Structures are given as structure tokens and as C-alpha cells.
Short mmCIF file of C-alpha atoms and ligand atoms in Angstrom, two decimals:
data_model
loop_
_atom_site.label_atom_id
_atom_site.label_comp_id
_atom_site.label_asym_id
_atom_site.label_seq_id
_atom_site.Cartn_x
_atom_site.Cartn_y
_atom_site.Cartn_z
CA UNK T 1 -0.14 0.13 -0.02
CA UNK T 2 1.33 3.43 -0.81
CA UNK T 3 0.05 6.97 -0.33
CA UNK T 4 0.92 9.69 -2.72
CA UNK T 5 0.40 13.65 -2.14
CA UNK T 6 -0.82 14.89 1.19
CA UNK T 7 -3.70 15.06 3.04
CA UNK T 8 -4.75 18.75 2.45
CA UNK T 9 -8.38 18.60 1.10
CA UNK T 10 -7.25 21.35 -1.44
CA UNK T 11 -4.53 19.24 -2.93
CA UNK T 12 -4.52 15.69 -4.80
CA UNK T 13 -4.71 12.91 -2.27
CA UNK T 14 -4.78 9.50 -3.84
CA UNK T 15 -4.27 6.04 -1.74
CA UNK T 16 -3.22 3.29 -4.28
CA UNK T 17 -3.34 -0.40 -2.88
CA UNK T 18 -3.84 -3.99 -4.13
CA UNK T 19 -6.93 -5.34 -2.46
CA UNK T 20 -6.29 -8.80 -3.51
CA UNK T 21 -4.41 -10.34 -6.41
CA UNK T 22 -5.89 -9.22 -9.33
CA UNK T 23 -7.68 -6.27 -7.88
CA UNK T 24 -6.17 -2.85 -7.33
CA UNK T 25 -7.70 0.41 -6.30
CA UNK T 26 -7.00 3.93 -6.63
CA UNK T 27 -9.13 5.92 -3.85
CA UNK T 28 -9.10 9.69 -4.64
CA UNK T 29 -10.21 11.61 -1.79
CA UNK T 30 -13.63 13.29 -1.99
CA UNK T 31 -15.78 15.94 -0.56
CA UNK T 32 -17.58 14.57 2.76
CA UNK T 33 -19.35 12.62 3.43
CA UNK T 34 -18.31 10.58 0.44
CA UNK T 35 -14.48 10.53 1.58
CA UNK T 36 -13.05 8.83 -1.73
CA UNK T 37 -13.97 8.26 -5.22
CA UNK T 38 -12.59 4.88 -6.13
CA UNK T 39 -11.15 3.77 -9.69
CA UNK T 40 -10.43 -0.23 -9.77
CA UNK T 41 -7.95 -2.05 -11.90
CA UNK T 42 -8.89 -5.86 -12.65
CA UNK T 43 -5.77 -8.02 -14.02
CA UNK T 44 -5.36 -11.34 -14.83
CA UNK T 45 -2.55 -12.69 -16.97
CA UNK T 46 -1.67 -9.91 -19.54
CA UNK T 47 -5.07 -8.48 -19.39
CA UNK T 48 -6.27 -5.42 -17.34
CA UNK T 49 -9.48 -3.76 -17.02
CA UNK T 50 -10.11 -0.37 -15.50
CA UNK T 51 -13.57 0.13 -13.58
CA UNK T 52 -14.47 3.58 -13.08
CA UNK T 53 -12.02 6.22 -14.10
CA UNK T 54 -12.86 8.25 -10.86
CA UNK T 55 -12.53 12.03 -10.49
CA UNK T 56 -12.60 14.43 -7.64
CA UNK T 57 -13.03 18.41 -7.72
CA UNK T 58 -9.76 19.01 -6.61
CA UNK T 59 -7.90 16.42 -7.75
CA UNK T 60 -4.86 16.93 -10.28
CA UNK T 61 -2.93 13.85 -10.01
CA UNK T 62 -2.97 11.08 -12.89
CA UNK T 63 -4.18 8.57 -10.34
CA UNK T 64 -4.95 6.19 -12.99
CA UNK T 65 -1.41 5.94 -14.59
CA UNK T 66 -0.26 5.95 -10.87
CA UNK T 67 -2.56 2.95 -10.47
CA UNK T 68 -1.43 1.24 -13.68
CA UNK T 69 2.09 1.63 -12.55
CA UNK T 70 1.48 0.33 -9.15
CA UNK T 71 0.09 -2.86 -11.05
CA UNK T 72 2.95 -3.16 -13.33
CA UNK T 73 0.36 -2.59 -16.42
CA UNK T 74 1.30 -0.71 -19.52
CA UNK T 75 -1.41 1.58 -21.12
CA UNK T 76 -1.71 -0.82 -24.25
CA UNK T 77 -2.30 -3.92 -21.87
CA UNK T 78 -5.96 -2.23 -20.98
CA UNK T 79 -8.42 -4.13 -22.72
CA UNK T 80 -11.83 -2.15 -21.63
CA UNK T 81 -12.49 0.73 -19.65
CA UNK T 82 -15.91 -0.11 -17.81
CA UNK T 83 -18.03 2.69 -16.41
CA UNK T 84 -20.59 1.65 -14.06
CA UNK T 85 -22.41 4.87 -14.80
CA UNK T 86 -21.86 7.86 -16.37
CA UNK T 87 -21.70 10.53 -13.44
CA UNK T 88 -18.96 12.88 -13.76
CA UNK T 89 -17.34 11.69 -10.52
CA UNK T 90 -17.00 8.11 -11.97
CA UNK T 91 -16.49 8.76 -15.71
CA UNK T 92 -14.41 11.86 -16.16
CA UNK T 93 -11.15 11.01 -17.70
CA UNK T 94 -12.50 8.07 -19.69
CA UNK T 95 -11.99 9.94 -23.14
CA UNK T 96 -8.54 10.49 -22.38
CA UNK T 97 -7.56 7.14 -21.21
CA UNK T 98 -9.66 5.53 -24.19
CA UNK T 99 -7.05 7.82 -26.22
CA UNK T 100 -4.02 6.68 -24.41
CA UNK T 101 -4.90 2.82 -24.38
CA UNK T 102 -7.14 2.43 -27.40
CA UNK T 103 -9.51 0.55 -25.22
CA UNK T 104 -13.41 0.49 -25.67
CA UNK T 105 -15.25 2.57 -22.82
CA UNK T 106 -18.26 -0.09 -21.71
CA UNK T 107 -21.76 1.07 -20.28
CA UNK T 108 -25.25 -0.19 -20.17
CA UNK T 109 -27.26 1.21 -23.04
CA UNK T 110 -29.60 2.80 -20.65
CA UNK T 111 -27.04 5.29 -19.73
CA UNK T 112 -28.35 7.24 -22.85
CA UNK T 113 -30.58 8.62 -20.26
CA UNK T 114 -27.90 9.90 -18.18
CA UNK T 115 -25.97 11.50 -20.96
CA UNK T 116 -29.07 12.92 -22.19
CA UNK T 117 -29.91 14.63 -19.07
CA UNK T 118 -26.24 16.05 -18.46
CA UNK T 119 -26.56 17.31 -22.21
CA UNK T 120 -29.88 18.77 -21.22
CA UNK T 121 -28.28 20.48 -17.94
CA UNK T 122 -25.28 21.80 -19.58
CA UNK T 123 -27.83 23.92 -21.65
CA UNK T 124 -29.79 26.84 -19.67
CA UNK T 125 -33.08 25.89 -21.33
CA UNK T 126 -35.10 26.64 -18.44
CA UNK T 127 -36.98 23.27 -18.63
CA UNK T 128 -35.57 22.12 -15.31
CA UNK T 129 -36.89 25.07 -13.41
CA UNK T 130 -40.30 24.82 -15.16
CA UNK T 131 -40.61 21.39 -13.99
CA UNK T 132 -40.10 22.14 -10.33
CA UNK T 133 -42.12 24.79 -10.64
CA UNK T 134 -44.90 22.42 -11.94
CA UNK T 135 -44.34 20.51 -8.59
CA UNK T 136 -44.87 23.59 -6.36
CA UNK T 137 -41.66 24.80 -6.10
CA UNK T 138 -41.51 28.78 -5.62
CA UNK T 139 -40.24 30.26 -9.01
CA UNK T 140 -36.99 31.86 -7.74
CA UNK T 141 -36.22 29.00 -5.48
CA UNK T 142 -36.50 26.66 -8.51
CA UNK T 143 -34.13 28.86 -10.53
CA UNK T 144 -31.63 28.89 -7.86
CA UNK T 145 -31.97 25.00 -7.60
CA UNK T 146 -31.54 24.44 -11.17
CA UNK T 147 -28.57 26.76 -11.33
CA UNK T 148 -26.77 24.76 -8.37
CA UNK T 149 -27.19 21.58 -10.39
CA UNK T 150 -25.87 22.61 -13.67
CA UNK T 151 -23.76 19.97 -15.34
CA UNK T 152 -21.36 19.88 -18.19
CA UNK T 153 -21.96 16.81 -20.66
CA UNK T 154 -19.24 14.51 -19.85
CA UNK T 155 -16.76 13.50 -22.53
CA UNK T 156 -18.01 14.34 -25.96
CA UNK T 157 -15.27 12.64 -27.84
CA UNK T 158 -15.81 9.42 -26.27
CA UNK T 159 -16.44 6.14 -28.45
CA UNK T 160 -19.07 4.18 -26.49
CA UNK T 161 -19.84 0.27 -26.33
CA UNK T 162 -22.97 -0.16 -25.17
CA UNK T 163 -24.05 -3.41 -23.30
CA UNK T 164 -26.93 -5.23 -22.08
CA UNK T 165 -27.64 -6.89 -18.56
CA UNK T 166 -25.49 -10.35 -18.57
CA UNK T 167 -22.84 -9.28 -20.89
CA UNK T 168 -19.58 -10.97 -19.98
CA UNK T 169 -16.21 -8.74 -19.63
CA UNK T 170 -13.46 -11.21 -20.04
CA UNK T 171 -10.19 -10.22 -17.97
CA UNK T 172 -7.75 -13.01 -19.19
CA UNK T 173 -9.28 -16.21 -17.87
CA UNK T 174 -11.71 -14.70 -15.54
CA UNK T 175 -15.20 -13.38 -16.26
CA UNK T 176 -17.04 -10.45 -14.93
CA UNK T 177 -20.65 -10.28 -15.55
CA UNK T 178 -22.62 -6.90 -15.86
CA UNK T 179 -25.25 -6.79 -13.68
CA UNK T 180 -27.89 -3.80 -14.51
CA UNK T 181 -28.89 -1.98 -11.47
CA UNK T 182 -31.10 1.03 -12.35
CA UNK T 183 -32.04 3.39 -9.67
CA UNK T 184 -29.17 5.89 -8.79
CA UNK T 185 -28.89 6.21 -12.75
CA UNK T 186 -31.01 4.25 -15.63
CA UNK T 187 -28.22 2.58 -16.67
CA UNK T 188 -26.15 2.11 -13.53
CA UNK T 189 -24.43 -1.47 -13.51
CA UNK T 190 -22.67 -3.65 -11.01
CA UNK T 191 -19.94 -6.02 -11.85
CA UNK T 192 -19.65 -9.40 -10.59
CA UNK T 193 -17.17 -12.10 -10.60
CA UNK T 194 -18.69 -15.39 -9.59
CA UNK T 195 -15.68 -17.42 -8.85
CA UNK T 196 -14.45 -15.09 -6.13
CA UNK T 197 -17.61 -13.75 -5.24
CA UNK T 198 -16.54 -10.26 -5.82
CA UNK T 199 -19.29 -7.47 -6.68
CA UNK T 200 -17.98 -3.94 -8.03
CA UNK T 201 -21.26 -2.15 -6.61
CA UNK T 202 -20.37 1.40 -8.01
CA UNK T 203 -23.08 4.12 -6.62
CA UNK T 204 -25.63 1.07 -6.35
CA UNK T 205 -24.56 -0.03 -2.62
CA UNK T 206 -22.14 2.55 -0.68
CA UNK T 207 -21.09 1.66 2.79
CA UNK T 208 -21.84 4.71 4.68
CA UNK T 209 -24.37 6.31 2.74
CA UNK T 210 -27.69 6.44 0.88
CA UNK T 211 -27.64 6.32 -2.81
CA UNK T 212 -29.39 9.39 -4.32
CA UNK T 213 -32.40 7.98 -5.99
CA UNK T 214 -34.26 10.82 -7.80
CA UNK T 215 -36.97 11.32 -10.29
CA UNK T 216 -35.98 13.89 -13.16
CA UNK T 217 -37.90 15.02 -16.17
CA UNK T 218 -37.67 12.76 -19.29
CA UNK T 219 -36.05 9.84 -17.33
CA UNK T 220 -37.58 6.46 -16.79
CA UNK T 221 -40.74 5.91 -14.39
CA UNK T 222 -40.28 4.71 -10.78
CA UNK T 223 -36.42 4.68 -10.24
CA UNK T 224 -37.03 4.01 -6.69
CA UNK T 225 -39.11 0.88 -7.34
CA UNK T 226 -36.35 -0.31 -9.92
CA UNK T 227 -33.80 0.56 -7.53
CA UNK T 228 -35.28 -1.74 -4.65
CA UNK T 229 -35.79 -4.40 -6.99
CA UNK T 230 -31.82 -4.15 -7.96
CA UNK T 231 -30.99 -4.42 -4.38
CA UNK T 232 -32.83 -7.40 -3.89
CA UNK T 233 -30.89 -8.78 -7.02
CA UNK T 234 -27.40 -7.89 -5.64
CA UNK T 235 -28.41 -9.52 -2.44
CA UNK T 236 -29.11 -12.72 -4.08
CA UNK T 237 -25.60 -12.93 -5.38
CA UNK T 238 -24.28 -13.60 -1.88
CA UNK T 239 -20.90 -11.59 -3.10
CA UNK T 240 -18.20 -12.15 -0.02
CA UNK T 241 -16.31 -8.60 -1.25
CA UNK T 242 -18.12 -5.59 -2.10
CA UNK T 243 -16.20 -2.80 -4.17
CA UNK T 244 -18.04 0.49 -3.88
CA UNK T 245 -17.79 3.84 -6.11
CA UNK T 246 -17.16 5.57 -2.91
CA UNK T 247 -15.61 4.52 0.71
CA UNK T 248 -14.04 1.52 1.88
CA UNK T 249 -14.79 -2.12 0.40
CA UNK T 250 -16.65 -4.30 2.67
CA UNK T 251 -17.62 -7.89 3.26
CA UNK T 252 -21.26 -7.69 4.55
CA UNK T 253 -23.65 -6.80 1.70
CA UNK T 254 -26.88 -7.87 3.72
CA UNK T 255 -26.08 -5.37 6.40
CA UNK T 256 -25.63 -2.46 4.21
CA UNK T 257 -28.39 -3.28 2.14
CA UNK T 258 -30.54 -4.09 5.16
CA UNK T 259 -30.14 -0.14 6.23
CA UNK T 260 -30.87 1.00 2.79
CA UNK T 261 -34.35 -0.80 2.92
CA UNK T 262 -34.98 0.53 6.50
CA UNK T 263 -33.80 4.05 5.25
CA UNK T 264 -36.39 3.76 2.08
CA UNK T 265 -39.10 2.25 3.98
CA UNK T 266 -38.89 5.12 6.89
CA UNK T 267 -38.98 7.80 3.99
CA UNK T 268 -41.97 6.27 2.44
CA UNK T 269 -43.72 6.14 5.66
CA UNK T 270 -42.86 9.85 6.07
CA UNK T 271 -44.19 10.66 2.76
CA UNK T 272 -47.40 8.76 3.52
CA UNK T 273 -48.00 10.73 6.88
CA UNK T 274 -47.87 13.98 4.99
CA UNK T 275 -50.54 12.93 2.92
CA UNK T 276 -52.53 11.95 5.44
CA UNK T 277 -55.23 14.74 5.19
CA UNK T 278 -55.58 16.39 1.74
CA UNK T 279 -53.56 16.77 -1.15
CA UNK T 280 -49.96 18.06 -1.28
CA UNK T 281 -47.48 19.30 -4.00
CA UNK T 282 -44.17 17.19 -4.02
CA UNK T 283 -42.53 20.69 -2.78
CA UNK T 284 -44.98 20.61 0.14
CA UNK T 285 -44.19 17.02 0.69
CA UNK T 286 -40.32 17.49 0.61
CA UNK T 287 -40.90 20.48 3.06
CA UNK T 288 -42.93 18.11 5.54
CA UNK T 289 -40.21 15.57 5.92
CA UNK T 290 -36.74 15.40 7.79
CA UNK T 291 -33.54 15.17 5.89
CA UNK T 292 -30.00 14.60 6.86
CA UNK T 293 -30.41 11.76 9.35
CA UNK T 294 -33.55 13.35 10.21
CA UNK T 295 -31.72 16.46 11.48
CA UNK T 296 -32.49 19.01 8.96
CA UNK T 297 -35.82 20.30 7.21
CA UNK T 298 -35.68 21.28 3.65
CA UNK T 299 -35.29 25.27 4.14
CA UNK T 300 -31.92 24.41 6.14
CA UNK T 301 -30.38 22.60 2.89
CA UNK T 302 -28.54 24.72 0.58
CA UNK T 303 -29.61 24.85 -3.17
CA UNK T 304 -27.78 21.76 -4.61
CA UNK T 305 -28.93 19.55 -1.76
CA UNK T 306 -32.41 20.78 -1.71
CA UNK T 307 -32.52 19.99 -5.38
CA UNK T 308 -31.43 16.43 -4.50
CA UNK T 309 -33.93 16.18 -1.42
CA UNK T 310 -36.69 17.28 -3.83
CA UNK T 311 -35.87 14.82 -6.42
CA UNK T 312 -35.96 11.82 -3.76
CA UNK T 313 -39.14 13.01 -2.57
CA UNK T 314 -40.70 12.77 -5.87
CA UNK T 315 -38.86 9.29 -6.32
CA UNK T 316 -40.64 7.93 -2.89
CA UNK T 317 -44.03 9.55 -4.40
CA UNK T 318 -43.85 7.62 -7.66
CA UNK T 319 -42.88 4.60 -5.84
CA UNK T 320 -46.37 4.73 -4.01
CA UNK T 321 -48.05 5.85 -7.09
CA UNK T 322 -46.59 2.79 -8.69
CA UNK T 323 -48.08 0.62 -5.90
CA UNK T 324 -51.20 1.98 -6.02
CA UNK T 325 -51.22 3.97 -2.62
CA UNK T 326 -51.45 7.60 -3.69
CA UNK T 327 -52.77 9.27 -7.07
CA UNK T 328 -51.14 12.20 -8.86
CA UNK T 329 -53.49 15.08 -10.42
CA UNK T 330 -52.94 17.53 -12.93
CA UNK T 331 -49.84 17.91 -15.47
CA UNK T 332 -48.71 21.75 -15.32
CA UNK T 333 -49.47 21.87 -11.38
CA UNK T 334 -48.99 18.41 -9.97
CA UNK T 335 -50.75 17.46 -6.47
CA UNK T 336 -50.60 13.95 -4.84
CA UNK T 337 -53.27 12.39 -2.58
CA UNK T 338 -53.94 9.14 -0.91
CA UNK T 339 -55.88 6.60 -3.27
CA UNK T 340 -59.29 6.32 -2.12
ZN1 LIG J 401 -23.25 8.67 -8.96
ZN1 LIG J 402 -20.62 8.72 -7.32
#
């Protein structure tokens, strides 16, 4: 294990380590509460596959180069760059690495939704703000929340290889299977190696945090329902080592997933309670439930976190709608109420 750089939060800090033979990690320091964003290198014989390129706001080091050198892998030996999903903290740098290695950049087909959303966000179309207003967010607040969530589209020059659930990624003599786990993004995928029982979880399961599951305009319906089903699915694999997109590797998936089920069950109850008498907008529901380990109100959050909380609220509302418990009324001005 070796540490590069120093611990100042304003400077690059990268930890490179071998987790087990054939699995190396570069852990790049990342803003709290996530602590790190992880880039993994899978090797077997002369084959090498990079999973998530990983990027943090203040990171300046070539951590992928450091990771390859640590494992004794030359860039031309990289046979694939696999992205669990296309959020910039996982995917930035993939285009440059593709240029360096000539390797395909592999992602699930449904990440087109995530890329389309990033593209939309990078243009200041006003559509996001208008969508929030339709869910009851005051106009000025909606503008501030949309501005706080402006993205730039990642990696325009990338050549993508789109895959489906069950796709096999060969690393020498070992096989890693793409497991489609929608929810955090529509095309999120985990990678599973059945012989060693290793699961790369990306942002689907994080050891200390709940993944953000949000409704956004023009994205697939009921992301929370999809997410909860995908949690069941990875649980059934019974992995013995889990490699998350952020934070430390962990062994006990059932404990971590158990916390996620509890978290979402509690929030579904919170949402039900806000609809116990009469109809509410999505914004009113978000304002009526507690956030951040039940310590804060929506009004206490900054614009970015308020946007995430609002999107999560809609995900819980859509989940209850899909279960037939509540009803949505209106389109330009949406309210929710309990089903009769
Ligand atoms: Zn993510
Ligand atoms: Zn992430």
C-alpha cells in the first residue's frame, strides 16, 4: 500500500493499494460525506480492465497512471474501460484514457438517459426550473436549485460500447458479468465475478451513505421501485467482497442493504404521513419530511442538496403511485393524494 500526495483537502490525495491478487484500487479523496471516489483495476495474466476512471473536484494527479504503474500494467495492456454509470465523479477522464489505451469504453445501454440529462443540464434551457415549478417549488427557488445543479456534458469525444444486462467482460481467464442495477441512474451496472464472489457496486450500494435516487424530467418511471428490486438482485448474488464507488470495500452486503431498505421504508412512511389529510405538491411533501439523518428541514439545505432532496421526494411519491397507494393529479400543476 502506498500513499501519494498529502492530506490537505485542497490538494490531490490518492491512495493506491492491492486489495487482493488481480484487484487494485486508486482511492481519490472526495468531498464529505463520501470521503473517496474509487477507480479499480482488474488484472489477470496480461489482461487489464479499468472500472470507473474516478474524479474529484480538487484532484490533479494522474491517479489512473499511478494505479497502472503500481500494478505493473502498461497502458496498451488495458483491454476495456468499464463505467458503472456516467456521473462525472466516475466517468471523467475516460475519453483521455481511451485515447491513451485504445480500449473500448463500456457502459449499459440505458446510460443514454443519463448522458441526455447531462446534455440538457449543460444548456440553460429553463426546462428543469419549469418542471420544479410544476411540482410546487417557488419560482425563484426553482431557478436557484436548477442553477446549482448545472452540469457539463461529460466526455463528448468518447467512443462508447453499449452493453446489456448479463454482458461478459473477460479479464484474462476470469469473467465479470454486467448486472444492470437501475435506480441511481437508469443504466447503472454492477460487475460480478462469481468464482471469487466479488461485486463492484458503483453507486448502487455505498457502505456509509444512501445512494441518491431521484425523479428527473424525461427519465424512466419509478426509479425507486427499480432500485429496490435491483438491491434484492445483488443481495441474491451473495458476494463476499464488495467494491463501492465511494468509501471502503466491505464484506457484509446484507447488512448494508438492510440499512438501505430501512432508510427507504422510513421515508416512504414519512411521505405517507404528509398525505394523511388532503393533497400536497411534491415541494410541500419534501418540506414536510426530515432530511440528513432526520436532523434538517428542507429550508436548512443549500440549493444543491435541496434539489437532491426534492428529486428523492418525487422518487418516493412515484414509488407509492406505482404501488397504487397514492394518486397524482394535474400536469402543469401536480398534486398528490392518497388513493381512496
Ligand atoms: Zn453517481
Ligand atoms: Zn458517485
